[in-house]
Coordinates of C-alpha atoms in Angstrom, one line a residue:
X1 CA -154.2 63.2 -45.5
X2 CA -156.5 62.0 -47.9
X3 CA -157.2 58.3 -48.7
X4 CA -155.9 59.1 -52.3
X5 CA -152.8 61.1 -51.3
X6 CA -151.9 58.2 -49.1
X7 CA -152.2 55.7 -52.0
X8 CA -150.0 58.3 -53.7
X9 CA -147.0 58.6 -51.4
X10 CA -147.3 55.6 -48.8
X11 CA -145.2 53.4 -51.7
X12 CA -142.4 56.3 -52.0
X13 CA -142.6 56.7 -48.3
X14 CA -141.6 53.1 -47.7
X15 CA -139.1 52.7 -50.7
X16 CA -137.3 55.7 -49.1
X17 CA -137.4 53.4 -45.6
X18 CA -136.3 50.7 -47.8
X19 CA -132.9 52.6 -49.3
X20 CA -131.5 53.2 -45.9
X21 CA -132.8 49.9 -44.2
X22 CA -129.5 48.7 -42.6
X23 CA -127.8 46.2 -44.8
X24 CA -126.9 43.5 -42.4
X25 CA -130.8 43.2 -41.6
X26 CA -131.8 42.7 -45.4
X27 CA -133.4 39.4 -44.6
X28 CA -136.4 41.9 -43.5
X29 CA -136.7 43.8 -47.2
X30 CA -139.0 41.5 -48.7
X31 CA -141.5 41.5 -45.5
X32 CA -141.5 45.3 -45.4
X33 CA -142.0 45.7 -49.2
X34 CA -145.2 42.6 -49.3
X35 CA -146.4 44.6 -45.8
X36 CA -146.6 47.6 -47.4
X37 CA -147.9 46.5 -51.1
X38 CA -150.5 44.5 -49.0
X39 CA -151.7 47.4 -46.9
X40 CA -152.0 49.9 -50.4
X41 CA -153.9 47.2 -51.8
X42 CA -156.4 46.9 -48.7
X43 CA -156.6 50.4 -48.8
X44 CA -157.7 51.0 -52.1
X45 CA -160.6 48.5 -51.6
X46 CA -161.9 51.3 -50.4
X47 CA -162.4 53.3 -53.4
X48 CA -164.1 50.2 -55.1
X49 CA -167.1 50.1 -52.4
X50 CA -167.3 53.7 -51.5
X51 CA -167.5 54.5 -54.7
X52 CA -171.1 56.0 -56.6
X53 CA -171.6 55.4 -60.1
X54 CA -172.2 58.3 -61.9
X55 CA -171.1 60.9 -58.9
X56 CA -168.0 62.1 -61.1
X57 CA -165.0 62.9 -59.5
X58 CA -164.7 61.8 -56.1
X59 CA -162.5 61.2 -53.0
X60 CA -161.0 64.6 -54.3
X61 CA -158.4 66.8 -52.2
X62 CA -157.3 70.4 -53.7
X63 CA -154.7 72.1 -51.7
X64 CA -152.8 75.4 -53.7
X65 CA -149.2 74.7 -54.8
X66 CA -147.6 76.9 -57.0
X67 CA -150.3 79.6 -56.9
X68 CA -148.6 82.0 -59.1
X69 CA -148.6 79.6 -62.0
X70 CA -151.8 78.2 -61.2
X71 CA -150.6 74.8 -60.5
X72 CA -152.3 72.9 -57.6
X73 CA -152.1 69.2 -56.1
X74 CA -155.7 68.4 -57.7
X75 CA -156.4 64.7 -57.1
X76 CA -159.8 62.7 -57.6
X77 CA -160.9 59.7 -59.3
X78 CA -164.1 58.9 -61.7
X79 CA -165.4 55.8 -63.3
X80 CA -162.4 56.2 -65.6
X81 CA -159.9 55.9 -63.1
X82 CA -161.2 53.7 -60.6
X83 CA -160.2 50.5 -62.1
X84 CA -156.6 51.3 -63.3
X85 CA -155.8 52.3 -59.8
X86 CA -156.9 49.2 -58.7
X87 CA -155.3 47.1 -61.1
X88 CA -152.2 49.2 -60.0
X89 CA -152.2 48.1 -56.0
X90 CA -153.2 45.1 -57.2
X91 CA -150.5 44.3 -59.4
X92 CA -148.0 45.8 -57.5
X93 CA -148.5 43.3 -54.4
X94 CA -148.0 40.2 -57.2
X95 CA -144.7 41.9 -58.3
X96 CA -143.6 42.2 -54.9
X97 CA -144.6 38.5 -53.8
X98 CA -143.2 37.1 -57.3
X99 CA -139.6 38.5 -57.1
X100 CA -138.7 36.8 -53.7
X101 CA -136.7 33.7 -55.3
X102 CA -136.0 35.6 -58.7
X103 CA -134.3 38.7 -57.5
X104 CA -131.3 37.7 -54.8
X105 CA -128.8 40.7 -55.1
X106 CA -129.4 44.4 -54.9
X107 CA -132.9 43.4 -53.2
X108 CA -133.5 47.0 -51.5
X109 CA -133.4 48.9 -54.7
X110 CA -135.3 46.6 -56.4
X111 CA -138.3 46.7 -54.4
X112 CA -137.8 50.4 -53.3
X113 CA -138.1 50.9 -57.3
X114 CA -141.3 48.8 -57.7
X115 CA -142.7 50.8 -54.7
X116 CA -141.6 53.4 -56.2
X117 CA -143.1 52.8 -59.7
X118 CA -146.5 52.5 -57.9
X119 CA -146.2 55.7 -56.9
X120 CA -145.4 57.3 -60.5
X121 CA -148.2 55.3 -61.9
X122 CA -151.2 56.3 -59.0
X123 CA -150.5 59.8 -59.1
X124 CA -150.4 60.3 -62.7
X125 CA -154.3 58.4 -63.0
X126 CA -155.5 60.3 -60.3
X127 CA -154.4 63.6 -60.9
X128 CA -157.1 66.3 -62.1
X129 CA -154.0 69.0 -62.4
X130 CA -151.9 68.9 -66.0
X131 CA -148.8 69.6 -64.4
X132 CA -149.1 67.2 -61.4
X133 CA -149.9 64.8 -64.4
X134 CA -147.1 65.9 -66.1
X135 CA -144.4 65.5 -62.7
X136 CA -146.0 61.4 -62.1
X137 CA -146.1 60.6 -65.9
X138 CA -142.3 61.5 -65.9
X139 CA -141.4 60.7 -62.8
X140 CA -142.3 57.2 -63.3
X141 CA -139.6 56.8 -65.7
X142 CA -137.0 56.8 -63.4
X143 CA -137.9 53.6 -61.4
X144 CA -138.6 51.7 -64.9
X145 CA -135.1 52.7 -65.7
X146 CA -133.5 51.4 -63.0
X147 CA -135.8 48.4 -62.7
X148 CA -134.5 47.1 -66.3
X149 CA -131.1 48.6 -66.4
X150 CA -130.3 47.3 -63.1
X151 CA -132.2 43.4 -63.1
X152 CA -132.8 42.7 -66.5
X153 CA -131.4 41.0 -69.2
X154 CA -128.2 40.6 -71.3
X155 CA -129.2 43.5 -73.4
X156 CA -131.1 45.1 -70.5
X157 CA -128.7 48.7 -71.0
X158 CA -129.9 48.7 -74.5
X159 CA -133.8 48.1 -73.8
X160 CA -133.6 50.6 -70.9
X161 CA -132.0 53.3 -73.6
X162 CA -134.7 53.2 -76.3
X163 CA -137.4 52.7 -73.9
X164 CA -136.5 55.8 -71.6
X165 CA -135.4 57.7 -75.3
X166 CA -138.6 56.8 -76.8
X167 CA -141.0 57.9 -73.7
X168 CA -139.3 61.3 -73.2
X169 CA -139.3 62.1 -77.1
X170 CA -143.2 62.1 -77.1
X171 CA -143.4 63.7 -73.9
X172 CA -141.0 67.0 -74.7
X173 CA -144.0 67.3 -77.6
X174 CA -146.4 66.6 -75.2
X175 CA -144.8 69.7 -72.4
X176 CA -144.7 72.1 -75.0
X177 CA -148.4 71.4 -76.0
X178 CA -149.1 71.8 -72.5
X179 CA -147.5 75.4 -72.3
X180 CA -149.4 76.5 -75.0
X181 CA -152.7 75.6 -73.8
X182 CA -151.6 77.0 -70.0
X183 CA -150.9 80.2 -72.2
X184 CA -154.2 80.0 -73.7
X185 CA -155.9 79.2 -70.9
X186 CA -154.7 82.9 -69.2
X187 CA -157.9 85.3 -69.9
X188 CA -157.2 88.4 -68.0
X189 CA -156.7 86.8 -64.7
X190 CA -153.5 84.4 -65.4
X191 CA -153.5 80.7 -66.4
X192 CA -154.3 77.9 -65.0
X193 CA -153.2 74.0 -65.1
X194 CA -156.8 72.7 -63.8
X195 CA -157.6 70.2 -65.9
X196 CA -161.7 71.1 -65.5
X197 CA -161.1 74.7 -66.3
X198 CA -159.3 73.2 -69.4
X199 CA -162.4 70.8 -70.1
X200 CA -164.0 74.1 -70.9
X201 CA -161.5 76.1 -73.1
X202 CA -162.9 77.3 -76.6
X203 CA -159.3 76.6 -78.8
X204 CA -159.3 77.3 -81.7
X205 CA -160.0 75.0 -84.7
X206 CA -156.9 75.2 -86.0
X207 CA -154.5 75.0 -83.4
X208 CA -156.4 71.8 -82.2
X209 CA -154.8 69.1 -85.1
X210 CA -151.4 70.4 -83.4
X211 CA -152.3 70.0 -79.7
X212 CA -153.8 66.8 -80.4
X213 CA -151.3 65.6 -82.3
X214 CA -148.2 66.3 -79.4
X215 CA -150.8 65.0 -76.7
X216 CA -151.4 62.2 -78.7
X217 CA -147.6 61.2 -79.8
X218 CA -147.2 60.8 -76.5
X219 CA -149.4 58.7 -75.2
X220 CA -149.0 56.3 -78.5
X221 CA -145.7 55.5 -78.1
X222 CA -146.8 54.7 -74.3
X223 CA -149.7 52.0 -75.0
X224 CA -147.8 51.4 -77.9
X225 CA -149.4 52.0 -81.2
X226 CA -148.3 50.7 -84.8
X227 CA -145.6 52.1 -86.0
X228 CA -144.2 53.6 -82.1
X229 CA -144.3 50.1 -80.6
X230 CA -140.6 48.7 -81.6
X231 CA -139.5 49.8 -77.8
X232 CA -141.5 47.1 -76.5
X233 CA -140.5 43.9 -76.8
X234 CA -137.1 45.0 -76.4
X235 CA -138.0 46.3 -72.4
X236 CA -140.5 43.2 -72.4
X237 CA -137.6 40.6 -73.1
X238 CA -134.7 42.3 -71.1
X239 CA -137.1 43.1 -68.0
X240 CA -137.7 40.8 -65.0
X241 CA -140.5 39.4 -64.8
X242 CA -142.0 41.5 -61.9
X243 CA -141.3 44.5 -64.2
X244 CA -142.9 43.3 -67.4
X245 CA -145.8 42.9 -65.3
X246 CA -146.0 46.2 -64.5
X247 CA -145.1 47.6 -67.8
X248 CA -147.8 45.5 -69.4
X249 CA -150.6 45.5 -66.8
X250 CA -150.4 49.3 -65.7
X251 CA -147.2 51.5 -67.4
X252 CA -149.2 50.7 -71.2
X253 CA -152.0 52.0 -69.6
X254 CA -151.4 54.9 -69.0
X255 CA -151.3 55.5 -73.1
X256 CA -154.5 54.4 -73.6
X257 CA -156.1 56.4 -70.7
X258 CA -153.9 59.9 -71.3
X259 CA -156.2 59.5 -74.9
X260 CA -159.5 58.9 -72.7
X261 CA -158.5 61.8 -69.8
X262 CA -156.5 64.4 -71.9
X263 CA -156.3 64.2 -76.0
X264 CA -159.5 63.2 -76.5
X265 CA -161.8 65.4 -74.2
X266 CA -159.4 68.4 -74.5
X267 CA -159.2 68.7 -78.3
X268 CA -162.2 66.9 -80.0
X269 CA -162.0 68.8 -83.4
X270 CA -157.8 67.2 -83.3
X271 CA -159.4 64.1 -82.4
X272 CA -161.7 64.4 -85.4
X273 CA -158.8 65.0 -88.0
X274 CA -156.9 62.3 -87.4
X275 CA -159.6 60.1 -86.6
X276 CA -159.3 58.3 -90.1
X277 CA -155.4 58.1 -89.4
X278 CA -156.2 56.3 -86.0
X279 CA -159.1 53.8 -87.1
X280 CA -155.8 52.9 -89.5
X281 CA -153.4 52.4 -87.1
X282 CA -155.6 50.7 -84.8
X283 CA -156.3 48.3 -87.4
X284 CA -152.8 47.6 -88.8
X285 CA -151.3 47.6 -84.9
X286 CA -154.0 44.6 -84.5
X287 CA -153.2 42.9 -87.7
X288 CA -149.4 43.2 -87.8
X289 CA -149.2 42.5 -83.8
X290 CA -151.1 39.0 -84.3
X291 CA -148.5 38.2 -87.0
X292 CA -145.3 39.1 -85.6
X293 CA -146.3 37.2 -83.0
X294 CA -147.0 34.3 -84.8
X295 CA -143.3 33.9 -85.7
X296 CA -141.7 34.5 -82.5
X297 CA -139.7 31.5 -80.8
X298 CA -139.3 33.3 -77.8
X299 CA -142.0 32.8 -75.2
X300 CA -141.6 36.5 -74.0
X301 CA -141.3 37.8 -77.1
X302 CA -144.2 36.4 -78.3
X303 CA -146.4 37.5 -75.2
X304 CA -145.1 41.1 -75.8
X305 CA -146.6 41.5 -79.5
X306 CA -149.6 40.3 -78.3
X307 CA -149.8 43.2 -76.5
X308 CA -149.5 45.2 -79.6
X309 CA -152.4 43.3 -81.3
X310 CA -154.4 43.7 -77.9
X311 CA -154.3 47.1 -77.3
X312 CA -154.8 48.0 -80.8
X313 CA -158.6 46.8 -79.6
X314 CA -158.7 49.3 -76.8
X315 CA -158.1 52.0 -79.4
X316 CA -160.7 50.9 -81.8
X317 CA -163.1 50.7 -79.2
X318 CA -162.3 54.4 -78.5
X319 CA -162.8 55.8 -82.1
X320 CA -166.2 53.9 -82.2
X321 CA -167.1 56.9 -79.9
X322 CA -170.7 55.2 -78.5
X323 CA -170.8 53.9 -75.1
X324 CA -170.7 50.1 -75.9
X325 CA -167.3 50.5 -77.7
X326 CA -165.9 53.0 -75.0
X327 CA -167.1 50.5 -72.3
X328 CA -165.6 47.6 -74.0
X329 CA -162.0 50.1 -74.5
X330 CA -162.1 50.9 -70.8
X331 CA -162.9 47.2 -69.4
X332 CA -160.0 45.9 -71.9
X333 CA -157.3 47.7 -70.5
X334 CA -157.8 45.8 -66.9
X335 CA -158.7 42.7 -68.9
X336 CA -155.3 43.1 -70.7
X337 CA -154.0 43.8 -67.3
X338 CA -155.1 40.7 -66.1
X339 CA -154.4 38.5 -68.3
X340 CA -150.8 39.2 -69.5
X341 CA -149.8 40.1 -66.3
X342 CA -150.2 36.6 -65.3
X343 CA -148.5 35.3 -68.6
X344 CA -145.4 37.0 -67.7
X345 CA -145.3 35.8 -64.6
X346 CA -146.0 32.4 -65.4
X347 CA -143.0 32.7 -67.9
X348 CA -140.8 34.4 -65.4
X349 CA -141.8 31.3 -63.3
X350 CA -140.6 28.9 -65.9
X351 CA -137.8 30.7 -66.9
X352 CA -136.2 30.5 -62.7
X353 CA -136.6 26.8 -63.4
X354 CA -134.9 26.4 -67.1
X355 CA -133.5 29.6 -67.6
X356 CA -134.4 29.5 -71.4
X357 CA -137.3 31.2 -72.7
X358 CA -137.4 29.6 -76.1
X359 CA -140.1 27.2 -77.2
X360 CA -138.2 24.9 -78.9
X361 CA -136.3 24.1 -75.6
X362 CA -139.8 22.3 -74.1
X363 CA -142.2 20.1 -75.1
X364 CA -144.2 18.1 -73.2
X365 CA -144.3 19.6 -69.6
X366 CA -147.8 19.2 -68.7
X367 CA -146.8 15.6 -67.6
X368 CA -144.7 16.7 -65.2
X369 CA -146.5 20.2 -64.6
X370 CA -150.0 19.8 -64.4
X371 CA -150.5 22.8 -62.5
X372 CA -148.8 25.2 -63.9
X373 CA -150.2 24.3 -67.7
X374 CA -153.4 24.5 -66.2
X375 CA -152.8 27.7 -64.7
X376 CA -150.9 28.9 -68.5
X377 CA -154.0 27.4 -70.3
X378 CA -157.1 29.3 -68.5
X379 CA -154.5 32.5 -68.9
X380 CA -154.2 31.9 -72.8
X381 CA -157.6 31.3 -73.3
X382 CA -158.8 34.7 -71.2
X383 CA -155.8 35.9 -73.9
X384 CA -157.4 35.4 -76.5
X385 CA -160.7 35.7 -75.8
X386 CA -162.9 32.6 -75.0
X387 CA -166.4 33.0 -73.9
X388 CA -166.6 33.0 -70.0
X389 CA -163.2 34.6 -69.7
X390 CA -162.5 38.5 -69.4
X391 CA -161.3 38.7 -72.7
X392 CA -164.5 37.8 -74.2
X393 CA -166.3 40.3 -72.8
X394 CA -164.1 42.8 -73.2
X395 CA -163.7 42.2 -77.5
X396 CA -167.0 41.7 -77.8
X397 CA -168.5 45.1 -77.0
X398 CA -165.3 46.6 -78.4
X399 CA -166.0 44.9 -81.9
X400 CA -169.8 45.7 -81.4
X401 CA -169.0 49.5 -80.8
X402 CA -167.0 49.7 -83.6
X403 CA -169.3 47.9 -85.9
X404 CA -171.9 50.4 -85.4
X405 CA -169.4 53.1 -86.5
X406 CA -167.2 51.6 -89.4
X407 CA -168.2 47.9 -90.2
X408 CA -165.1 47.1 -92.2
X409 CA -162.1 48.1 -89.8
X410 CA -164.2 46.4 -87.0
X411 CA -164.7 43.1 -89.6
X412 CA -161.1 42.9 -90.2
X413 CA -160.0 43.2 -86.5
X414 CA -162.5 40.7 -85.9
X415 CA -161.2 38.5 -88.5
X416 CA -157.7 38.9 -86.7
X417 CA -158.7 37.1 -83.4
X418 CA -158.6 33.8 -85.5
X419 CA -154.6 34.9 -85.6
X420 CA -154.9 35.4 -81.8
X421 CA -156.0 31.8 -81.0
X422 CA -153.5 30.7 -83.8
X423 CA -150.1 32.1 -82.1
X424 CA -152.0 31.3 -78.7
X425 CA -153.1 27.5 -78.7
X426 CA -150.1 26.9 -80.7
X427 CA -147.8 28.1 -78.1
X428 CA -149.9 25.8 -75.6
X429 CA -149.5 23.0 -78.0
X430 CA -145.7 23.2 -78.4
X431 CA -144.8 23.6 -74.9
X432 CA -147.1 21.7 -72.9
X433 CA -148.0 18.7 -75.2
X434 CA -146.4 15.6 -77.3
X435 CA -143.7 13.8 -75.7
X436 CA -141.0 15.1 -73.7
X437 CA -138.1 15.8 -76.0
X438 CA -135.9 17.3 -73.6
X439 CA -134.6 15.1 -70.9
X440 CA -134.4 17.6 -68.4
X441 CA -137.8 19.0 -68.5
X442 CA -138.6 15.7 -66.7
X443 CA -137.3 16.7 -63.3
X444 CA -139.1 20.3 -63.3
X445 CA -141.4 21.2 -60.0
X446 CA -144.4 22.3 -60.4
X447 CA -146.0 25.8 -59.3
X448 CA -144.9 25.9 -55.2
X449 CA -148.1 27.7 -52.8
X450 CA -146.4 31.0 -52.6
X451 CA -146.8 31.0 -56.8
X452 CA -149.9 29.6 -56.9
X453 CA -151.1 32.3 -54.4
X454 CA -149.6 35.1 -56.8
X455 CA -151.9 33.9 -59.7
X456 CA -155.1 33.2 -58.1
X457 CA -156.1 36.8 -57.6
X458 CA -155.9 36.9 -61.2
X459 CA -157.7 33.6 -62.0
X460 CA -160.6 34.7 -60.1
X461 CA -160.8 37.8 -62.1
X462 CA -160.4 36.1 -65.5
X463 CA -163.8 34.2 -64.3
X464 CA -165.5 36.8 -62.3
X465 CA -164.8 39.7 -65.5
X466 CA -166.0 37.3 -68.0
X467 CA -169.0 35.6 -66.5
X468 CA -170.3 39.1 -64.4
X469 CA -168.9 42.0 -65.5
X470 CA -172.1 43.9 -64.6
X471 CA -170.1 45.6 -61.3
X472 CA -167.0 46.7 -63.6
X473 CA -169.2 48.5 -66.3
X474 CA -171.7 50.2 -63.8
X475 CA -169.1 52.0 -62.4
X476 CA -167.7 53.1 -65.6
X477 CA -170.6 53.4 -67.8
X478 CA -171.5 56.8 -66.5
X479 CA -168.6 58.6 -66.5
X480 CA -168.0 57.4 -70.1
X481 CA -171.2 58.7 -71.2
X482 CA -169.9 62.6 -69.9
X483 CA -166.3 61.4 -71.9
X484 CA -168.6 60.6 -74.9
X485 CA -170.0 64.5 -74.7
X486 CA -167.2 65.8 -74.4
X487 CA -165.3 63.8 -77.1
X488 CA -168.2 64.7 -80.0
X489 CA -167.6 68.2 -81.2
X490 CA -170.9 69.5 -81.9
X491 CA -171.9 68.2 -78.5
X492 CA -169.0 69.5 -76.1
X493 CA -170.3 71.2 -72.9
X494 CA -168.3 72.3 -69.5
X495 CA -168.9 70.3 -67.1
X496 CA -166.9 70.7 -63.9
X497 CA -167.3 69.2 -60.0
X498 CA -168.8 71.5 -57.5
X499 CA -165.9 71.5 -55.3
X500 CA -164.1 72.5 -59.2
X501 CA -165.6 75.3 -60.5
X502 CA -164.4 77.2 -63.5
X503 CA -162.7 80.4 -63.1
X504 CA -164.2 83.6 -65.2
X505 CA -161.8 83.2 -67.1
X506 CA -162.0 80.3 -68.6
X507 CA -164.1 80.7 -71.8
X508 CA -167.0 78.5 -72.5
X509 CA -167.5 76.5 -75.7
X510 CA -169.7 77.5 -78.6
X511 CA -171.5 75.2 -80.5
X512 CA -170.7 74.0 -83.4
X513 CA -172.9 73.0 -86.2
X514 CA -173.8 69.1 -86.0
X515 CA -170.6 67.0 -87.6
X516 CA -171.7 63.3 -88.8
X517 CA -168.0 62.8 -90.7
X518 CA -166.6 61.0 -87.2
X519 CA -169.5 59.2 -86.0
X520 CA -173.3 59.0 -87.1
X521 CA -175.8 61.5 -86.0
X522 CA -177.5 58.4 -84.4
X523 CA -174.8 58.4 -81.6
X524 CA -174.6 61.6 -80.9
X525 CA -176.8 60.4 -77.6
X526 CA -176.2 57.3 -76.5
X527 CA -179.1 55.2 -76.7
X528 CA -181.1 52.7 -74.2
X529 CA -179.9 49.8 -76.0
X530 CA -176.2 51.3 -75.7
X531 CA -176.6 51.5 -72.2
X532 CA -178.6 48.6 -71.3
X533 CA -175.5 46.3 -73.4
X534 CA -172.7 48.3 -71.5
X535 CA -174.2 47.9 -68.0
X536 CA -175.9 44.2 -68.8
X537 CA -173.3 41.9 -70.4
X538 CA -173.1 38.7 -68.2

């Protein structure tokens, strides 16, 4: 077995130990589950310093499946990948270690669904075959589902409903867009769901728009995109706190890199007709995100439209289609990760200790929780992007990408981070600072070591990301350049792994007259200076 396939199936292999651990022994649970998460998380180190910039895919396995239908287990990651399965492992272990004193009932499901989850979440960002994609991007539904519907909130059956509704409406567009192209993919020698024989299809111009469009449905509603985003801070609010983490640091995720991996690459001249639509969207999801927030007076709720407004930045640093903006797209996912994965665990900690989420119910609580408004302080700042933090870094080549492409959307969004301090420093201010209004916010305890050790793996990274974030980008930049190629239509060239190579059938991509409506000629390769900002930030 592969190091990948056991970062794929380790998690559902103990989950499955977890569901038939005896029940008079479930004092042991929460060790097994922290054992394991701890031992996925070791073991993906190892992609992180085995891995060679610039190498493409590696750590691949290929074994045949369903050879009839062309359908293997293809696995492999790239500088795309690398992080998000990091972040992943890494997450996962917080979720585990943060839901010993909040969860108390029902504790072998729980954590057999969060392993679970893992599982869903790995497989669909490392696999190289569509349909494997296809079985983990579903698949991971199911432990969401439970996780909310089971542990969440009052209105947790509703939340779960919309949320699971919602997914599985974009990705019935998604399948059948999927068929089609296996269909097309045929030749005289039958189909194919290799995702590098696809990289070199020649589809036609006008079925693109329509693949594009179902791919790209899909994955909006997942990151979620203005106007697909109303499931969200519904699941947010009603979820524990564990599984808001891992809806906002890794499930969104998957949205934004299903764009980068499949709708992008896979359809460039779909990408290029909706690219004015996008830019829009992006733009408005930014805006209208910092100002719903701005009038929420519910902690929770307020951290979840953030994450509107943020990821509306990872998609504008994708249509700025250079490598600065791309860089900036792909290093903002883990930065958004990062940093409101900790926020909702810091309110999931406040909330075991109040059990109110609203910010009129505190006031004052730095006095008696120095720690843990510390901790909430450096998060909101990396939030909302203060130089030395991730978040910074992250925005700024975003916002330098997309100036070089189209000035005014990226002036507006940049004119929006005002907003983002706003909502953010004024949350600090009305919870942590002034007198204590509320008499019983005097006695509350402050963060205890097993907390305190949950968020410091993501304090360092708030520091580490924004003052050298040199490591991150070198391991992404190249890969990102080869996404760029393939993203540009006049430039689009088949490029496939040695241990990949395309079948006969697969037909090769013409080119196409040069095409300045998207991008300007100037990018069409990316420059010194583009690479030397990407790679030399910090």
């Amino acid at each position: 077995m592969g190091l990948l396939s056991f970062l794929i199936f380790f998690p559902a292999l103990i989950g499955v130990l977890l569901l038939v651990w005896p029940n008079e022994r479930q004092h042991q649970v929460r060790t097994i589950a922290t054992a394991a998460s701890a031992v996925q998380f070791i073991a993906s180190l190892w992609l992180w310093f085995g891995f060679i910039p610039g190498s493409g895919f590696q750590f691949t396995e290929s074994i045949d499946w369903i050879t009839r239908y062309g359908i293997g287990y293809r696995v492999g990651v790239d500088g795309i990948s690398l992080l998000l399965v990091l972040l992943t492992t890494l997450l996962t272990i917080i979720a585990v270690v943060s839901s010993f004193s909040a969860i108390q009932t029902g504790r072998k499901g729980y954590y057999a669904s969060l392993l679970f989850l893992e599982t869903g979440v790995i497989g669909a960002f490392v696999a190289t075959d569509v349909f494997l994609f296809y079985v983990f991007w579903e698949a991971m539904l199911i432990p969401m589902y439970f996780l909310i519907g089971i542990w969440g909130g009052d209105r947790r059956i509703y939340a779960t409903v919309k949320f699971v509704l919602y997914t599985m409406f974009g990705s019935l567009l998604m399948l059948v867009a999927i068929l089609w192209t296996y269909q097309y993919s045929g030749g005289t020698s039958g189909g194919t769901f290799n995702l590098f024989d696809w990289y070199g299809l020649s589809i036609p111009a006008t079925a693109q728009p329509w693949l594009f469009a179902a791919f790209a449905l899909a994955f909006a509603i997942k990151v979620p995109m203005f106007p697909f985003h109303t499931w969200l801070p519904d699941a947010h609010v009603e979820a524990p706190a564990a599984g808001s983490v891992m809806l906002a640091g890794v499930l969104l995720k998957l949205g934004t890199y299903g764009f980068l991996r499949f709708a992008v690459p896979l359809f460039p001249l779909g990408f290029e007709y909706f690219a004015d639509t996008l830019w829009v969207l992006a733009v408005v999801g930014i805006v209208y995100g910092a100002v719903m927030t701005l009038i929420q007076d519910d902690i929770k709720s307020l951290v979840a439209y953030s994450s509107v407004s943020h990821l509306g930045f990872v998609i504008l640093g994708m249509m700025a289609l250079n490598l600065v903006g791309a860089s900036g797209s792909l290093l903002q996912q883990v930065n958004h990760g990062i940093s409101t994965g900790a926020l909702f665990l810091l309110v999931g900690m406040i909330y075991e200790r109040r059990h109110t989420r609203k910010i009129a119910d505190y006031g004052g609580i730095f006095a008696v929780m120095p720690v843990f408004s510390i901790a909430f302080l450096i998060v909101a700042l990396s939030s909302i992007g203060l130089p030395g933090t991730n978040g910074f870094v992250g925005e700024f080549l975003i916002l330098l990408g997309a100036f070089r492409t189209r000035p005014i959307p990226a002036t507006i969004s940049a004119l929006a981070i005002i907003l983002a301090a706003g909502y953010m420093l004024w949350l600090v201010r009305r919870v942590f600072f002034g007198p204590i209004v509320h008499t019983v916010n005097e006695t509350i305890r402050d963060l205890s070591r097993r907390e305190l050790v949950t968020l410091l793996p993501l304090v360092i990274l708030i520091f580490w990301i924004g003052i050298y974030p040199k490591p991150f980008l070198d391991r992404i930049g190249p890969d990102l350049q080869l996404w760029l190629s393939r993203a540009r239509p006049q430039e689009m060239i088949q490029v496939a792994p040695k241990e990949e190579p395309a079948p006969a059938a697969v037909r090769k991509i013409p080119q196409h007259s040069p095409d300045t409506t998207l991008v300007p000629r100037r990018d069409a390769v990316p420059d010194h200076d583009d690479v030397a900002t990407a790679g030399g930030v910090g």
